[in-house]
XYZ file of C-alpha atoms in Angstrom:
337
model
C 270.922 -48.444 6.453
C 271.824 -52.095 6.027
C 271.239 -53.937 9.281
C 270.215 -57.582 9.649
C 267.363 -57.683 12.151
C 266.107 -61.185 11.435
C 266.852 -62.238 15.007
C 265.453 -59.103 16.636
C 262.086 -58.634 18.243
C 259.641 -56.047 16.950
C 260.495 -53.485 19.636
C 264.185 -53.726 18.772
C 263.354 -53.273 15.100
C 261.394 -50.133 15.905
C 264.268 -48.794 17.995
C 266.702 -49.414 15.144
C 264.405 -47.580 12.707
C 264.010 -44.613 15.071
C 267.737 -44.329 15.743
C 268.736 -44.569 12.089
C 270.068 -41.379 10.476
C 268.992 -42.167 6.945
C 266.180 -43.998 5.179
C 265.124 -47.319 6.703
C 264.169 -50.125 4.317
C 262.514 -53.220 5.701
C 262.610 -56.457 3.771
C 260.252 -59.246 4.783
C 259.483 -62.757 3.696
C 255.930 -63.221 2.440
C 254.065 -66.034 4.123
C 253.165 -68.774 1.677
C 250.655 -70.429 3.980
C 249.157 -73.812 3.240
C 246.114 -74.345 5.483
C 246.623 -78.101 5.305
C 249.947 -77.707 7.110
C 248.253 -75.720 9.865
C 245.765 -78.493 10.612
C 248.174 -80.525 12.666
C 247.593 -83.385 15.079
C 247.455 -80.869 17.914
C 244.480 -79.107 16.278
C 242.683 -82.424 15.758
C 243.172 -83.376 19.412
C 241.888 -79.978 20.511
C 238.725 -80.536 18.425
C 238.235 -83.881 20.136
C 238.670 -82.178 23.496
C 236.000 -79.586 22.657
C 233.570 -82.331 21.634
C 234.183 -84.196 24.875
C 233.751 -81.062 26.966
C 230.494 -80.219 25.187
C 228.962 -83.546 26.212
C 230.165 -83.266 29.821
C 228.062 -82.041 32.677
C 229.022 -78.812 34.404
C 230.176 -80.644 37.545
C 232.444 -83.017 35.622
C 233.965 -80.185 33.590
C 234.627 -78.111 36.710
C 236.228 -81.087 38.451
C 238.585 -81.547 35.494
C 239.296 -77.829 35.298
C 237.737 -77.426 31.851
C 235.702 -74.420 30.751
C 232.335 -75.060 29.092
C 231.111 -71.461 28.936
C 231.930 -70.854 25.292
C 230.287 -74.146 24.347
C 227.187 -74.090 26.529
C 226.275 -70.466 25.864
C 225.841 -71.117 22.151
C 222.192 -70.554 21.291
C 222.361 -72.821 18.242
C 223.137 -75.829 20.413
C 219.980 -75.117 22.395
C 218.074 -74.819 19.129
C 219.269 -78.327 18.316
C 217.638 -79.544 21.532
C 214.440 -77.728 20.547
C 214.516 -79.517 17.194
C 214.701 -82.841 19.029
C 211.579 -81.908 21.005
C 209.786 -80.785 17.836
C 210.662 -84.089 16.170
C 209.185 -85.975 19.132
C 206.028 -83.843 18.870
C 205.598 -84.637 15.181
C 206.324 -88.310 15.751
C 203.682 -88.527 18.471
C 201.195 -86.612 16.326
C 201.750 -88.991 13.415
C 201.328 -92.098 15.560
C 198.169 -90.736 17.180
C 196.704 -89.790 13.789
C 197.466 -93.250 12.401
C 195.759 -94.964 15.318
C 192.760 -92.658 14.982
C 192.427 -93.293 11.253
C 192.673 -97.046 11.759
C 189.881 -96.771 14.320
C 187.773 -94.796 11.837
C 188.484 -97.387 9.170
C 187.274 -100.172 11.449
C 184.238 -98.076 12.356
C 183.437 -97.539 8.671
C 183.666 -101.297 8.071
C 181.262 -101.830 10.972
C 178.818 -99.385 9.383
C 179.186 -101.262 6.107
C 178.388 -104.548 7.858
C 175.344 -102.960 9.507
C 174.215 -101.718 6.097
C 174.568 -105.189 4.565
C 172.596 -106.806 7.394
C 169.762 -104.259 7.286
C 169.688 -104.516 3.492
C 169.200 -108.302 3.677
C 166.468 -107.842 6.285
C 164.768 -105.252 4.074
C 164.885 -107.493 1.001
C 163.351 -110.418 2.884
C 160.745 -108.362 4.734
C 157.278 -109.040 3.232
C 155.755 -105.769 4.422
C 156.430 -102.953 1.981
C 156.684 -100.184 4.593
C 159.021 -102.167 6.835
C 161.098 -103.296 3.853
C 161.492 -99.711 2.659
C 162.446 -98.584 6.182
C 165.133 -101.257 6.547
C 166.563 -100.530 3.095
C 166.641 -96.798 3.851
C 168.413 -97.431 7.153
C 170.875 -99.738 5.358
C 171.619 -97.066 2.755
C 172.303 -94.585 5.564
C 174.927 -96.888 7.086
C 176.519 -97.484 3.690
C 176.679 -93.727 3.175
C 178.410 -93.368 6.551
C 180.938 -95.962 5.426
C 181.627 -93.887 2.291
C 182.047 -90.756 4.415
C 184.600 -92.636 6.527
C 186.603 -93.629 3.450
C 186.451 -90.035 2.220
C 187.762 -88.883 5.611
C 190.741 -91.221 5.264
C 191.507 -89.829 1.805
C 191.223 -86.267 3.120
C 193.541 -86.695 6.103
C 196.066 -88.980 4.362
C 198.061 -85.999 2.906
C 198.442 -84.739 6.470
C 200.457 -87.837 7.368
C 202.571 -87.420 4.237
C 203.368 -83.775 5.034
C 204.177 -84.539 8.664
C 206.391 -87.413 7.563
C 208.263 -85.121 5.140
C 208.870 -82.547 7.861
C 209.925 -85.200 10.384
C 212.234 -87.314 8.209
C 213.591 -84.737 5.742
C 213.396 -81.127 6.953
C 214.412 -81.716 10.577
C 217.279 -84.187 9.851
C 218.662 -81.836 7.180
C 218.713 -78.939 9.654
C 220.282 -81.116 12.354
C 222.994 -82.184 9.901
C 223.696 -78.525 9.089
C 223.988 -77.719 12.803
C 226.441 -80.595 13.289
C 228.556 -79.278 10.410
C 228.428 -75.862 12.048
C 229.615 -77.368 15.334
C 232.527 -79.056 13.563
C 233.595 -75.721 12.038
C 233.106 -74.026 15.400
C 235.300 -76.552 17.220
C 237.997 -76.130 14.593
C 237.930 -72.349 15.000
C 238.097 -72.657 18.798
C 241.004 -75.074 18.435
C 242.989 -72.543 16.418
C 242.133 -69.828 18.959
C 243.410 -72.054 21.752
C 246.562 -72.862 19.766
C 247.290 -69.154 19.209
C 246.825 -68.457 22.921
C 249.207 -71.270 23.846
C 251.843 -69.962 21.443
C 251.420 -66.417 22.794
C 251.831 -67.674 26.353
C 254.906 -69.610 25.298
C 256.408 -66.497 23.732
C 255.626 -64.338 26.784
C 257.264 -66.923 29.043
C 260.389 -67.022 26.908
C 260.628 -63.210 26.948
C 260.256 -63.179 30.721
C 263.036 -65.748 31.047
C 265.231 -63.983 28.487
C 265.488 -67.052 26.283
C 264.343 -66.364 22.700
C 262.362 -69.119 20.998
C 263.837 -70.815 17.994
C 260.669 -70.359 15.919
C 260.668 -66.628 16.693
C 264.297 -66.219 15.694
C 263.665 -68.018 12.397
C 260.732 -65.910 11.231
C 257.971 -67.387 13.406
C 256.502 -69.236 10.415
C 254.475 -71.666 12.524
C 252.777 -68.858 14.468
C 251.966 -66.922 11.314
C 250.590 -70.086 9.705
C 248.294 -70.740 12.671
C 247.105 -67.117 12.551
C 246.239 -67.504 8.867
C 244.401 -70.764 9.561
C 242.506 -69.134 12.422
C 241.476 -66.278 10.142
C 240.142 -68.684 7.504
C 238.424 -70.817 10.154
C 236.746 -67.711 11.563
C 235.437 -66.800 8.092
C 234.029 -70.329 7.632
C 232.556 -70.210 11.123
C 230.796 -66.883 10.474
C 229.414 -68.073 7.121
C 228.216 -71.391 8.533
C 226.595 -69.699 11.519
C 224.710 -67.337 9.215
C 223.503 -70.251 7.063
C 222.351 -72.206 10.112
C 220.462 -69.227 11.530
C 218.668 -68.696 8.214
C 217.785 -72.378 7.883
C 216.472 -72.594 11.443
C 214.421 -69.437 10.925
C 212.845 -70.894 7.777
C 212.214 -74.194 9.557
C 210.505 -72.420 12.458
C 208.279 -70.490 10.068
C 207.375 -73.687 8.229
C 206.664 -75.394 11.537
C 204.285 -72.648 12.688
C 202.484 -72.416 9.354
C 202.430 -76.141 8.647
C 201.187 -77.297 12.033
C 198.321 -74.788 11.897
C 197.386 -75.861 8.363
C 197.527 -79.576 9.205
C 195.419 -79.199 12.343
C 192.877 -77.103 10.443
C 192.716 -79.789 7.762
C 192.234 -82.454 10.412
C 189.521 -80.562 12.298
C 187.755 -79.594 9.061
C 187.741 -83.199 7.825
C 186.378 -84.493 11.119
C 183.735 -81.753 11.205
C 182.516 -82.552 7.680
C 182.426 -86.250 8.524
C 180.282 -85.763 11.617
C 178.003 -83.256 9.856
C 177.413 -85.664 6.972
C 176.776 -88.576 9.351
C 174.313 -86.497 11.362
C 172.465 -85.382 8.225
C 172.125 -88.877 6.753
C 170.999 -90.402 10.068
C 168.510 -87.590 10.572
C 166.897 -88.402 7.220
C 166.924 -92.125 8.042
C 164.818 -91.733 11.193
C 162.545 -94.712 10.417
C 161.950 -96.129 13.878
C 159.780 -97.595 15.222
C 159.265 -100.177 12.465
C 156.234 -102.452 12.561
C 157.008 -106.037 11.554
C 154.553 -108.982 11.421
C 156.017 -112.102 12.997
C 154.485 -115.568 12.978
C 153.938 -117.387 16.239
C 156.698 -119.854 15.428
C 159.212 -117.169 14.456
C 161.267 -117.655 17.607
C 160.581 -121.363 18.122
C 163.925 -123.003 17.295
C 163.561 -126.231 19.313
C 161.851 -128.321 16.635
C 163.575 -126.801 13.626
C 166.528 -128.437 11.975
C 169.313 -126.579 10.265
C 169.192 -127.064 6.508
C 170.408 -125.146 3.535
C 168.508 -124.754 0.290
C 170.049 -124.160 -3.081
C 168.935 -120.564 -2.919
C 170.664 -120.021 0.434
C 173.822 -121.631 -0.907
C 173.770 -119.243 -3.850
C 173.270 -116.338 -1.464
C 176.156 -117.642 0.616
C 178.354 -117.714 -2.476
C 177.358 -114.139 -3.269
C 178.188 -113.189 0.292
C 181.616 -114.704 -0.126
C 182.075 -112.637 -3.247
C 181.091 -109.547 -1.368
C 183.504 -110.552 1.371
C 186.306 -110.740 -1.183
C 185.421 -107.269 -2.412
C 185.321 -106.068 1.170
C 188.797 -107.471 1.742
C 190.044 -105.589 -1.309
C 188.523 -102.365 -0.032
C 190.008 -103.022 3.391
C 193.470 -103.622 1.965
C 193.234 -100.504 -0.165
C 192.046 -98.362 2.712
C 194.672 -99.768 5.066
C 197.245 -98.826 2.450
C 195.868 -95.293 2.529
C 196.663 -95.155 6.236
C 199.975 -97.014 6.431
C 201.594 -96.124 3.115
C 203.995 -93.215 3.575
């Protein structure tokens, strides 16, 4: 049977095949689809529309007659909001830890200053027992200062790990989710385009006026169908990748936050235990000191400096320079990320 049915609809083609007496041979033109041709300006505008609708409130969307159900019911979008909250949690935890470590650094420097003062008093104390007691108490404060520095070195990796999670892991996952949303909007745009073309075809059938694109092979419709199929495959793959990445990020969050808090609590516990032990051994009070009757009589004394005191002052300035170096190094331990 040789009958040209290029202008017929599918039902008419089936009727012709059923009514034929002999063998029916159907020739068709294979679709050579180029996805780039399917991504027209209309598809781009539909993607923009989906992005606008996603950021609208429910009341605004309803007033404009736009549906947000397919956008708002996506669980991955809600996971993106949860990531924002987790990022705020880590940011607050980092800032609080930094402030706490700076406070401990200042406290350790105070203990160091106490140790220096008690050491000078012990060196100048003529009584052997009192001198030994002051020196022992000074050594205890210097030990506490060392414990404070050790605490900073112990907790410093915690800040580094939190910073890595906050500025690398979370932004990478958020970027993946945004790529997923772009693929999703493209897929929804093709779905909407197919629906519009179907409605257009149904309307033309109802009015009895065949569409030109249908009578010429319906290439545009077939191209959009092919593009929708490819977009759906990309959408499914991207959604799977995002779900896996979020699952891994959640597991890392649960494990990492527990480990970091345990490290923090353990470091603080060791610090306080060491401070308690060294102060318990340095229980030297009360200390008996012999004072002359004029020890606190400052009215008739004049302020003068001997060569020895000037040398001691120079040594103190040297110690101050070393203290500044230690302070700068320890501050770098806290602030350097």
